[in-house]
Amino acid sequence: MTRSVQAAVFPILAQDEPHPLEIHNAGGQSDFFLICEHAGRLIPRAYGDMGLSDTDLQRHIAWDIGAKDVATTLSAMLDAPLFTQRYSRLVCDCNRRPDVQDFTPARSEDTVIPANAGIGEAERKARAEAIFWPFHDAVAGALDQRAAEGRRTLLVTIHSFTPVFRGISRPWEIGVLYKRDTAFAPAVGEWLKRNTGYCVGINEPYSVGDETDYAIPVHGEKRGLPCVEFEVRNDLIRTPENAAKWAGTIAEAIRAVKDTL
């Protein structure tokens, strides 16, 4: 049943619904720590279909298509812990601060999201308390534990992007995104340019910002950790085989650069 646009829903998650966080390879011994904030497209039962068709809920507006497959394969290749997030970014975007407008998008690309029209601050906060904070508090706790144990940490986040956005083709096959990191991420971008034949975007098709991102600015930059965000074009990672290929490329790049830091 489609949720009424006007009706606030509390609580957001029923007791039997999955926790937002899914941990892979918790005991991984790598220096790398992986995050995939847009891995899933679950919708809490209380929100029904959010006023959207099933086709819309399978589109990139709902999740980062292929990103989880890349991330889980990369986790196994590196023996690295991976924290993925199960719920759709249409409910709340776990790579945005809860106080910014796009945290609960009223429109994604050119699609209106009926369940997000005119929602109040109380509901936004409830969504954050149910989904955003349990995920990010767990990430922060794991990073705190690594620091307490004296473990080295290089933070890597995995995303995907569409080959066409609002009618404009995107030539990049992989993007390397960063802001304040001056050693790790730039070197990864240069390595990919030198050692692959891919069209590599440096801060393309997006750039990292305090308003537009959360994981890299908060979990990486504020802690002074080497950190990088990868964006892989989603038409290239729609099968497990292709996702594994891209995971291998990313693994090779970040391992090569880590050894030079």
PDB file of C-alpha atoms in Angstrom:
ATOM      1  CA  MET A   1       0.000   0.000   0.000  1.00  0.00           C
ATOM      2  CA  THR A   2       1.335   3.419  -0.911  1.00  0.00           C
ATOM      3  CA  ARG A   3       2.124   5.656   2.048  1.00  0.00           C
ATOM      4  CA  SER A   4       0.042   8.791   2.395  1.00  0.00           C
ATOM      5  CA  VAL A   5       2.165  11.801   1.527  1.00  0.00           C
ATOM      6  CA  GLN A   6       0.925  13.722   4.555  1.00  0.00           C
ATOM      7  CA  ALA A   7       1.173  11.002   7.204  1.00  0.00           C
ATOM      8  CA  ALA A   8       4.284  10.886   9.356  1.00  0.00           C
ATOM      9  CA  VAL A   9       5.384   7.361  10.208  1.00  0.00           C
ATOM     10  CA  PHE A  10       6.769   6.528  13.668  1.00  0.00           C
ATOM     11  CA  PRO A  11       8.576   4.304  14.346  1.00  0.00           C
ATOM     12  CA  ILE A  12      10.350   4.118  11.006  1.00  0.00           C
ATOM     13  CA  LEU A  13      11.427   0.490  11.333  1.00  0.00           C
ATOM     14  CA  ALA A  14       9.419  -2.318  12.875  1.00  0.00           C
ATOM     15  CA  GLN A  15      11.232  -4.548  15.360  1.00  0.00           C
ATOM     16  CA  ASP A  16      11.491  -7.403  12.869  1.00  0.00           C
ATOM     17  CA  GLU A  17      12.951  -5.296  10.048  1.00  0.00           C
ATOM     18  CA  PRO A  18      16.683  -5.519   9.306  1.00  0.00           C
ATOM     19  CA  HIS A  19      19.205  -3.277  11.008  1.00  0.00           C
ATOM     20  CA  PRO A  20      20.618  -0.690   8.552  1.00  0.00           C
ATOM     21  CA  LEU A  21      24.147  -2.030   8.973  1.00  0.00           C
ATOM     22  CA  GLU A  22      25.463  -5.183   7.360  1.00  0.00           C
ATOM     23  CA  ILE A  23      29.071  -6.083   8.211  1.00  0.00           C
ATOM     24  CA  HIS A  24      31.219  -8.180   5.898  1.00  0.00           C
ATOM     25  CA  ASN A  25      34.570  -9.703   6.896  1.00  0.00           C
ATOM     26  CA  ALA A  26      34.444  -8.147  10.364  1.00  0.00           C
ATOM     27  CA  GLY A  27      37.761  -9.698  11.333  1.00  0.00           C
ATOM     28  CA  GLY A  28      39.617  -8.554   8.223  1.00  0.00           C
ATOM     29  CA  GLN A  29      43.258  -7.768   8.954  1.00  0.00           C
ATOM     30  CA  SER A  30      43.872  -5.280   6.137  1.00  0.00           C
ATOM     31  CA  ASP A  31      44.930  -1.673   6.638  1.00  0.00           C
ATOM     32  CA  PHE A  32      41.953  -0.812   4.413  1.00  0.00           C
ATOM     33  CA  PHE A  33      38.490  -0.155   5.845  1.00  0.00           C
ATOM     34  CA  LEU A  34      35.612  -0.149   3.347  1.00  0.00           C
ATOM     35  CA  ILE A  35      32.218   1.572   3.376  1.00  0.00           C
ATOM     36  CA  CYS A  36      29.292   1.319   0.940  1.00  0.00           C
ATOM     37  CA  GLU A  37      26.566   3.715   2.064  1.00  0.00           C
ATOM     38  CA  HIS A  38      24.199   3.181  -0.890  1.00  0.00           C
ATOM     39  CA  ALA A  39      24.456  -0.610  -1.067  1.00  0.00           C
ATOM     40  CA  GLY A  40      20.785  -1.409  -0.531  1.00  0.00           C
ATOM     41  CA  ARG A  41      17.324  -0.385  -1.673  1.00  0.00           C
ATOM     42  CA  LEU A  42      15.112  -1.633   1.150  1.00  0.00           C
ATOM     43  CA  ILE A  43      12.078   0.492   2.003  1.00  0.00           C
ATOM     44  CA  PRO A  44      10.646   0.271   5.537  1.00  0.00           C
ATOM     45  CA  ARG A  45       7.238  -1.421   5.449  1.00  0.00           C
ATOM     46  CA  ALA A  46       5.610   1.652   6.963  1.00  0.00           C
ATOM     47  CA  TYR A  47       6.429   3.583   3.767  1.00  0.00           C
ATOM     48  CA  GLY A  48       4.999   1.056   1.306  1.00  0.00           C
ATOM     49  CA  ASP A  49       6.306   1.947  -2.148  1.00  0.00           C
ATOM     50  CA  MET A  50       6.874   5.637  -1.286  1.00  0.00           C
ATOM     51  CA  GLY A  51       4.449   6.475  -4.081  1.00  0.00           C
ATOM     52  CA  LEU A  52       6.765   5.077  -6.755  1.00  0.00           C
ATOM     53  CA  SER A  53       6.563   2.241  -9.250  1.00  0.00           C
ATOM     54  CA  ASP A  54       8.583  -0.928  -8.823  1.00  0.00           C
ATOM     55  CA  THR A  55      10.583   0.151 -11.860  1.00  0.00           C
ATOM     56  CA  ASP A  56      11.528   3.410 -10.143  1.00  0.00           C
ATOM     57  CA  LEU A  57      12.528   1.546  -6.972  1.00  0.00           C
ATOM     58  CA  GLN A  58      14.973  -0.533  -8.994  1.00  0.00           C
ATOM     59  CA  ARG A  59      16.557   2.494 -10.682  1.00  0.00           C
ATOM     60  CA  HIS A  60      19.742   4.248  -9.626  1.00  0.00           C
ATOM     61  CA  ILE A  61      17.684   6.877  -7.803  1.00  0.00           C
ATOM     62  CA  ALA A  62      17.055   4.254  -5.099  1.00  0.00           C
ATOM     63  CA  TRP A  63      20.580   2.833  -4.666  1.00  0.00           C
ATOM     64  CA  ASP A  64      24.036   2.581  -6.208  1.00  0.00           C
ATOM     65  CA  ILE A  65      23.581  -0.227  -8.713  1.00  0.00           C
ATOM     66  CA  GLY A  66      26.484  -2.688  -8.623  1.00  0.00           C
ATOM     67  CA  ALA A  67      28.344  -0.930  -5.815  1.00  0.00           C
ATOM     68  CA  LYS A  68      27.732  -3.638  -3.215  1.00  0.00           C
ATOM     69  CA  ASP A  69      29.037  -6.339  -5.559  1.00  0.00           C
ATOM     70  CA  VAL A  70      32.219  -4.335  -6.143  1.00  0.00           C
ATOM     71  CA  ALA A  71      32.607  -3.640  -2.423  1.00  0.00           C
ATOM     72  CA  THR A  72      32.062  -7.195  -1.200  1.00  0.00           C
ATOM     73  CA  THR A  73      34.488  -8.599  -3.764  1.00  0.00           C
ATOM     74  CA  LEU A  74      37.035  -5.917  -2.862  1.00  0.00           C
ATOM     75  CA  SER A  75      36.608  -6.779   0.827  1.00  0.00           C
ATOM     76  CA  ALA A  76      37.496 -10.406   0.112  1.00  0.00           C
ATOM     77  CA  MET A  77      40.444  -9.471  -2.114  1.00  0.00           C
ATOM     78  CA  LEU A  78      41.940  -7.153   0.498  1.00  0.00           C
ATOM     79  CA  ASP A  79      40.874  -9.059   3.624  1.00  0.00           C
ATOM     80  CA  ALA A  80      39.289  -5.780   4.695  1.00  0.00           C
ATOM     81  CA  PRO A  81      36.217  -5.145   6.852  1.00  0.00           C
ATOM     82  CA  LEU A  82      33.296  -3.687   4.928  1.00  0.00           C
ATOM     83  CA  PHE A  83      30.297  -1.837   6.354  1.00  0.00           C
ATOM     84  CA  THR A  84      27.321  -1.646   3.973  1.00  0.00           C
ATOM     85  CA  GLN A  85      23.955   0.093   4.458  1.00  0.00           C
ATOM     86  CA  ARG A  86      20.741  -1.739   3.563  1.00  0.00           C
ATOM     87  CA  TYR A  87      18.082   0.979   3.093  1.00  0.00           C
ATOM     88  CA  SER A  88      17.324   3.093   0.045  1.00  0.00           C
ATOM     89  CA  ARG A  89      18.693   6.604  -0.150  1.00  0.00           C
ATOM     90  CA  LEU A  90      15.130   7.664  -0.993  1.00  0.00           C
ATOM     91  CA  VAL A  91      14.243   7.088   2.667  1.00  0.00           C
ATOM     92  CA  CYS A  92      17.343   8.912   3.863  1.00  0.00           C
ATOM     93  CA  ASP A  93      20.664   9.411   2.143  1.00  0.00           C
ATOM     94  CA  CYS A  94      23.411   7.984   4.320  1.00  0.00           C
ATOM     95  CA  ASN A  95      26.040  10.009   2.484  1.00  0.00           C
ATOM     96  CA  ARG A  96      24.426  13.347   3.389  1.00  0.00           C
ATOM     97  CA  ARG A  97      24.258  15.180   6.683  1.00  0.00           C
ATOM     98  CA  PRO A  98      20.773  14.892   8.214  1.00  0.00           C
ATOM     99  CA  ASP A  99      20.395  18.675   8.211  1.00  0.00           C
ATOM    100  CA  VAL A 100      20.736  19.144   4.432  1.00  0.00           C
ATOM    101  CA  GLN A 101      17.788  19.129   2.034  1.00  0.00           C
ATOM    102  CA  ASP A 102      18.920  16.118   0.007  1.00  0.00           C
ATOM    103  CA  PHE A 103      18.950  13.902   3.095  1.00  0.00           C
ATOM    104  CA  THR A 104      15.297  13.114   2.291  1.00  0.00           C
ATOM    105  CA  PRO A 105      15.067  14.091  -1.381  1.00  0.00           C
ATOM    106  CA  ALA A 106      11.765  15.454  -2.629  1.00  0.00           C
ATOM    107  CA  ARG A 107      13.045  14.911  -6.179  1.00  0.00           C
ATOM    108  CA  SER A 108      15.766  12.594  -7.461  1.00  0.00           C
ATOM    109  CA  GLU A 109      17.021  13.349 -10.966  1.00  0.00           C
ATOM    110  CA  ASP A 110      13.689  14.231 -12.620  1.00  0.00           C
ATOM    111  CA  THR A 111      11.532  11.952 -10.475  1.00  0.00           C
ATOM    112  CA  VAL A 112       9.293  13.352  -7.734  1.00  0.00           C
ATOM    113  CA  ILE A 113       9.345  11.263  -4.543  1.00  0.00           C
ATOM    114  CA  PRO A 114       5.776  11.538  -3.179  1.00  0.00           C
ATOM    115  CA  ALA A 115       6.564  10.165   0.287  1.00  0.00           C
ATOM    116  CA  ASN A 116       9.136  12.915   0.812  1.00  0.00           C
ATOM    117  CA  ALA A 117       6.929  15.862  -0.119  1.00  0.00           C
ATOM    118  CA  GLY A 118       6.474  18.301   2.746  1.00  0.00           C
ATOM    119  CA  ILE A 119       7.761  16.069   5.527  1.00  0.00           C
ATOM    120  CA  GLY A 120       8.526  17.798   8.800  1.00  0.00           C
ATOM    121  CA  GLU A 121      11.659  18.018  10.902  1.00  0.00           C
ATOM    122  CA  ALA A 122      10.358  15.408  13.350  1.00  0.00           C
ATOM    123  CA  GLU A 123      10.063  12.803  10.627  1.00  0.00           C
ATOM    124  CA  ARG A 124      13.461  13.647   9.170  1.00  0.00           C
ATOM    125  CA  LYS A 125      14.967  13.221  12.615  1.00  0.00           C
ATOM    126  CA  ALA A 126      13.135   9.924  13.094  1.00  0.00           C
ATOM    127  CA  ARG A 127      14.536   8.584   9.826  1.00  0.00           C
ATOM    128  CA  ALA A 128      18.029   9.649  10.870  1.00  0.00           C
ATOM    129  CA  GLU A 129      17.653   7.998  14.275  1.00  0.00           C
ATOM    130  CA  ALA A 130      16.393   4.777  12.711  1.00  0.00           C
ATOM    131  CA  ILE A 131      18.807   4.423   9.789  1.00  0.00           C
ATOM    132  CA  PHE A 132      21.529   7.060   9.464  1.00  0.00           C
ATOM    133  CA  TRP A 133      22.898   7.187  12.997  1.00  0.00           C
ATOM    134  CA  PRO A 134      22.926   3.423  13.694  1.00  0.00           C
ATOM    135  CA  PHE A 135      24.996   2.942  10.547  1.00  0.00           C
ATOM    136  CA  HIS A 136      27.421   5.817  11.047  1.00  0.00           C
ATOM    137  CA  ASP A 137      27.766   5.304  14.797  1.00  0.00           C
ATOM    138  CA  ALA A 138      28.854   1.735  14.049  1.00  0.00           C
ATOM    139  CA  VAL A 139      31.413   2.967  11.516  1.00  0.00           C
ATOM    140  CA  ALA A 140      32.727   5.518  14.005  1.00  0.00           C
ATOM    141  CA  GLY A 141      32.940   2.880  16.721  1.00  0.00           C
ATOM    142  CA  ALA A 142      34.909   0.523  14.501  1.00  0.00           C
ATOM    143  CA  LEU A 143      37.323   3.286  13.512  1.00  0.00           C
ATOM    144  CA  ASP A 144      37.722   4.289  17.166  1.00  0.00           C
ATOM    145  CA  GLN A 145      38.557   0.681  18.018  1.00  0.00           C
ATOM    146  CA  ARG A 146      41.156   0.463  15.275  1.00  0.00           C
ATOM    147  CA  ALA A 147      42.748   3.679  16.539  1.00  0.00           C
ATOM    148  CA  ALA A 148      42.783   2.381  20.124  1.00  0.00           C
ATOM    149  CA  GLU A 149      44.539  -0.769  18.913  1.00  0.00           C
ATOM    150  CA  GLY A 150      47.119   1.292  17.023  1.00  0.00           C
ATOM    151  CA  ARG A 151      46.040  -0.111  13.657  1.00  0.00           C
ATOM    152  CA  ARG A 152      46.708   1.750  10.464  1.00  0.00           C
ATOM    153  CA  THR A 153      43.550   2.686   8.535  1.00  0.00           C
ATOM    154  CA  LEU A 154      43.052   3.794   4.948  1.00  0.00           C
ATOM    155  CA  LEU A 155      39.383   4.549   4.319  1.00  0.00           C
ATOM    156  CA  VAL A 156      37.783   3.594   0.982  1.00  0.00           C
ATOM    157  CA  THR A 157      34.153   4.198   0.007  1.00  0.00           C
ATOM    158  CA  ILE A 158      32.485   2.574  -3.008  1.00  0.00           C
ATOM    159  CA  HIS A 159      29.749   4.175  -5.115  1.00  0.00           C
ATOM    160  CA  SER A 160      28.389   3.990  -8.653  1.00  0.00           C
ATOM    161  CA  PHE A 161      26.952   6.515 -11.101  1.00  0.00           C
ATOM    162  CA  THR A 162      24.745   6.537 -14.188  1.00  0.00           C
ATOM    163  CA  PRO A 163      26.182   6.659 -17.734  1.00  0.00           C
ATOM    164  CA  VAL A 164      23.678   9.395 -18.636  1.00  0.00           C
ATOM    165  CA  PHE A 165      22.393  12.140 -16.336  1.00  0.00           C
ATOM    166  CA  ARG A 166      19.510  14.344 -17.476  1.00  0.00           C
ATOM    167  CA  GLY A 167      20.277  13.552 -21.098  1.00  0.00           C
ATOM    168  CA  ILE A 168      24.017  14.222 -20.893  1.00  0.00           C
ATOM    169  CA  SER A 169      26.421  11.314 -21.431  1.00  0.00           C
ATOM    170  CA  ARG A 170      29.204  10.827 -18.932  1.00  0.00           C
ATOM    171  CA  PRO A 171      32.469   9.642 -20.503  1.00  0.00           C
ATOM    172  CA  TRP A 172      34.191   8.552 -17.299  1.00  0.00           C
ATOM    173  CA  GLU A 173      34.365   4.878 -16.410  1.00  0.00           C
ATOM    174  CA  ILE A 174      35.665   5.417 -12.906  1.00  0.00           C
ATOM    175  CA  GLY A 175      35.870   8.517 -10.748  1.00  0.00           C
ATOM    176  CA  VAL A 176      38.343   9.186  -7.946  1.00  0.00           C
ATOM    177  CA  LEU A 177      36.886  11.678  -5.469  1.00  0.00           C
ATOM    178  CA  TYR A 178      38.545  13.579  -2.656  1.00  0.00           C
ATOM    179  CA  LYS A 179      38.843  17.017  -1.084  1.00  0.00           C
ATOM    180  CA  ARG A 180      41.372  17.451   1.719  1.00  0.00           C
ATOM    181  CA  ASP A 181      43.415  14.274   1.223  1.00  0.00           C
ATOM    182  CA  THR A 182      46.600  15.356  -0.562  1.00  0.00           C
ATOM    183  CA  ALA A 183      48.537  12.093  -0.725  1.00  0.00           C
ATOM    184  CA  PHE A 184      46.503   8.892  -0.986  1.00  0.00           C
ATOM    185  CA  ALA A 185      43.542   9.799  -3.214  1.00  0.00           C
ATOM    186  CA  PRO A 186      45.430  11.950  -5.763  1.00  0.00           C
ATOM    187  CA  ALA A 187      48.070   9.251  -6.111  1.00  0.00           C
ATOM    188  CA  VAL A 188      45.374   6.611  -6.701  1.00  0.00           C
ATOM    189  CA  GLY A 189      43.919   8.751  -9.483  1.00  0.00           C
ATOM    190  CA  GLU A 190      47.311   9.177 -11.120  1.00  0.00           C
ATOM    191  CA  TRP A 191      48.036   5.453 -10.826  1.00  0.00           C
ATOM    192  CA  LEU A 192      44.790   4.598 -12.620  1.00  0.00           C
ATOM    193  CA  LYS A 193      45.575   7.091 -15.386  1.00  0.00           C
ATOM    194  CA  ARG A 194      49.073   5.703 -15.903  1.00  0.00           C
ATOM    195  CA  ASN A 195      48.344   2.011 -15.588  1.00  0.00           C
ATOM    196  CA  THR A 196      44.912   1.457 -17.146  1.00  0.00           C
ATOM    197  CA  GLY A 197      43.213   2.413 -20.355  1.00  0.00           C
ATOM    198  CA  TYR A 198      40.097   3.625 -18.575  1.00  0.00           C
ATOM    199  CA  CYS A 199      38.621   7.094 -18.759  1.00  0.00           C
ATOM    200  CA  VAL A 200      39.403   8.245 -15.218  1.00  0.00           C
ATOM    201  CA  GLY A 201      37.629  11.238 -13.732  1.00  0.00           C
ATOM    202  CA  ILE A 202      39.350  13.186 -10.972  1.00  0.00           C
ATOM    203  CA  ASN A 203      36.499  14.569  -8.878  1.00  0.00           C
ATOM    204  CA  GLU A 204      34.150  13.536 -11.682  1.00  0.00           C
ATOM    205  CA  PRO A 205      31.238  13.069 -12.107  1.00  0.00           C
ATOM    206  CA  TYR A 206      30.985  14.506  -8.595  1.00  0.00           C
ATOM    207  CA  SER A 207      33.281  16.199  -6.110  1.00  0.00           C
ATOM    208  CA  VAL A 208      33.464  15.689  -2.361  1.00  0.00           C
ATOM    209  CA  GLY A 209      31.991  18.450  -0.208  1.00  0.00           C
ATOM    210  CA  ASP A 210      30.887  18.914   3.375  1.00  0.00           C
ATOM    211  CA  GLU A 211      27.316  19.560   2.180  1.00  0.00           C
ATOM    212  CA  THR A 212      27.168  16.814  -0.433  1.00  0.00           C
ATOM    213  CA  ASP A 213      29.027  13.997   1.359  1.00  0.00           C
ATOM    214  CA  TYR A 214      29.343  12.548   4.832  1.00  0.00           C
ATOM    215  CA  ALA A 215      31.612   9.496   5.025  1.00  0.00           C
ATOM    216  CA  ILE A 216      34.778  11.003   3.552  1.00  0.00           C
ATOM    217  CA  PRO A 217      34.592  14.404   5.339  1.00  0.00           C
ATOM    218  CA  VAL A 218      33.580  12.956   8.720  1.00  0.00           C
ATOM    219  CA  HIS A 219      35.063   9.458   8.975  1.00  0.00           C
ATOM    220  CA  GLY A 220      38.123  10.174   6.855  1.00  0.00           C
ATOM    221  CA  GLU A 221      39.196  13.799   6.769  1.00  0.00           C
ATOM    222  CA  LYS A 222      38.240  14.788  10.324  1.00  0.00           C
ATOM    223  CA  ARG A 223      40.241  11.827  11.618  1.00  0.00           C
ATOM    224  CA  GLY A 224      43.205  12.628   9.398  1.00  0.00           C
ATOM    225  CA  LEU A 225      42.952   9.250   7.663  1.00  0.00           C
ATOM    226  CA  PRO A 226      44.086   8.654   4.088  1.00  0.00           C
ATOM    227  CA  CYS A 227      40.752   8.377   2.283  1.00  0.00           C
ATOM    228  CA  VAL A 228      39.269   8.060  -1.178  1.00  0.00           C
ATOM    229  CA  GLU A 229      35.816   7.691  -2.716  1.00  0.00           C
ATOM    230  CA  PHE A 230      35.403   5.638  -5.878  1.00  0.00           C
ATOM    231  CA  GLU A 231      32.564   6.078  -8.360  1.00  0.00           C
ATOM    232  CA  VAL A 232      32.221   3.311 -10.963  1.00  0.00           C
ATOM    233  CA  ARG A 233      29.839   3.755 -13.903  1.00  0.00           C
ATOM    234  CA  ASN A 234      26.958   1.432 -13.209  1.00  0.00           C
ATOM    235  CA  ASP A 235      26.533   0.013 -16.714  1.00  0.00           C
ATOM    236  CA  LEU A 236      30.003  -1.509 -16.282  1.00  0.00           C
ATOM    237  CA  ILE A 237      29.224  -3.396 -13.045  1.00  0.00           C
ATOM    238  CA  ARG A 238      25.773  -4.881 -13.550  1.00  0.00           C
ATOM    239  CA  THR A 239      27.019  -8.479 -13.435  1.00  0.00           C
ATOM    240  CA  PRO A 240      29.040 -10.138 -10.656  1.00  0.00           C
ATOM    241  CA  GLU A 241      31.791 -10.898 -13.174  1.00  0.00           C
ATOM    242  CA  ASN A 242      32.172  -7.268 -14.212  1.00  0.00           C
ATOM    243  CA  ALA A 243      31.954  -6.091 -10.607  1.00  0.00           C
ATOM    244  CA  ALA A 244      34.794  -8.473  -9.729  1.00  0.00           C
ATOM    245  CA  LYS A 245      36.882  -7.084 -12.589  1.00  0.00           C
ATOM    246  CA  TRP A 246      36.495  -3.532 -11.296  1.00  0.00           C
ATOM    247  CA  ALA A 247      37.150  -4.631  -7.726  1.00  0.00           C
ATOM    248  CA  GLY A 248      40.428  -6.118  -8.958  1.00  0.00           C
ATOM    249  CA  THR A 249      41.419  -2.843 -10.630  1.00  0.00           C
ATOM    250  CA  ILE A 250      40.634  -0.837  -7.497  1.00  0.00           C
ATOM    251  CA  ALA A 251      42.495  -3.329  -5.302  1.00  0.00           C
ATOM    252  CA  GLU A 252      45.584  -3.110  -7.494  1.00  0.00           C
ATOM    253  CA  ALA A 253      45.528   0.694  -7.463  1.00  0.00           C
ATOM    254  CA  ILE A 254      45.116   1.211  -3.741  1.00  0.00           C
ATOM    255  CA  ARG A 255      47.633  -1.491  -2.835  1.00  0.00           C
ATOM    256  CA  ALA A 256      50.218   0.070  -5.129  1.00  0.00           C
ATOM    257  CA  VAL A 257      49.726   3.518  -3.631  1.00  0.00           C
ATOM    258  CA  LYS A 258      49.579   2.313  -0.021  1.00  0.00           C
ATOM    259  CA  ASP A 259      53.069   0.914  -0.357  1.00  0.00           C
ATOM    260  CA  THR A 260      54.404   4.360  -1.283  1.00  0.00           C
ATOM    261  CA  LEU A 261      52.866   6.316   1.603  1.00  0.00           C
TER     262      LEU A 261
END
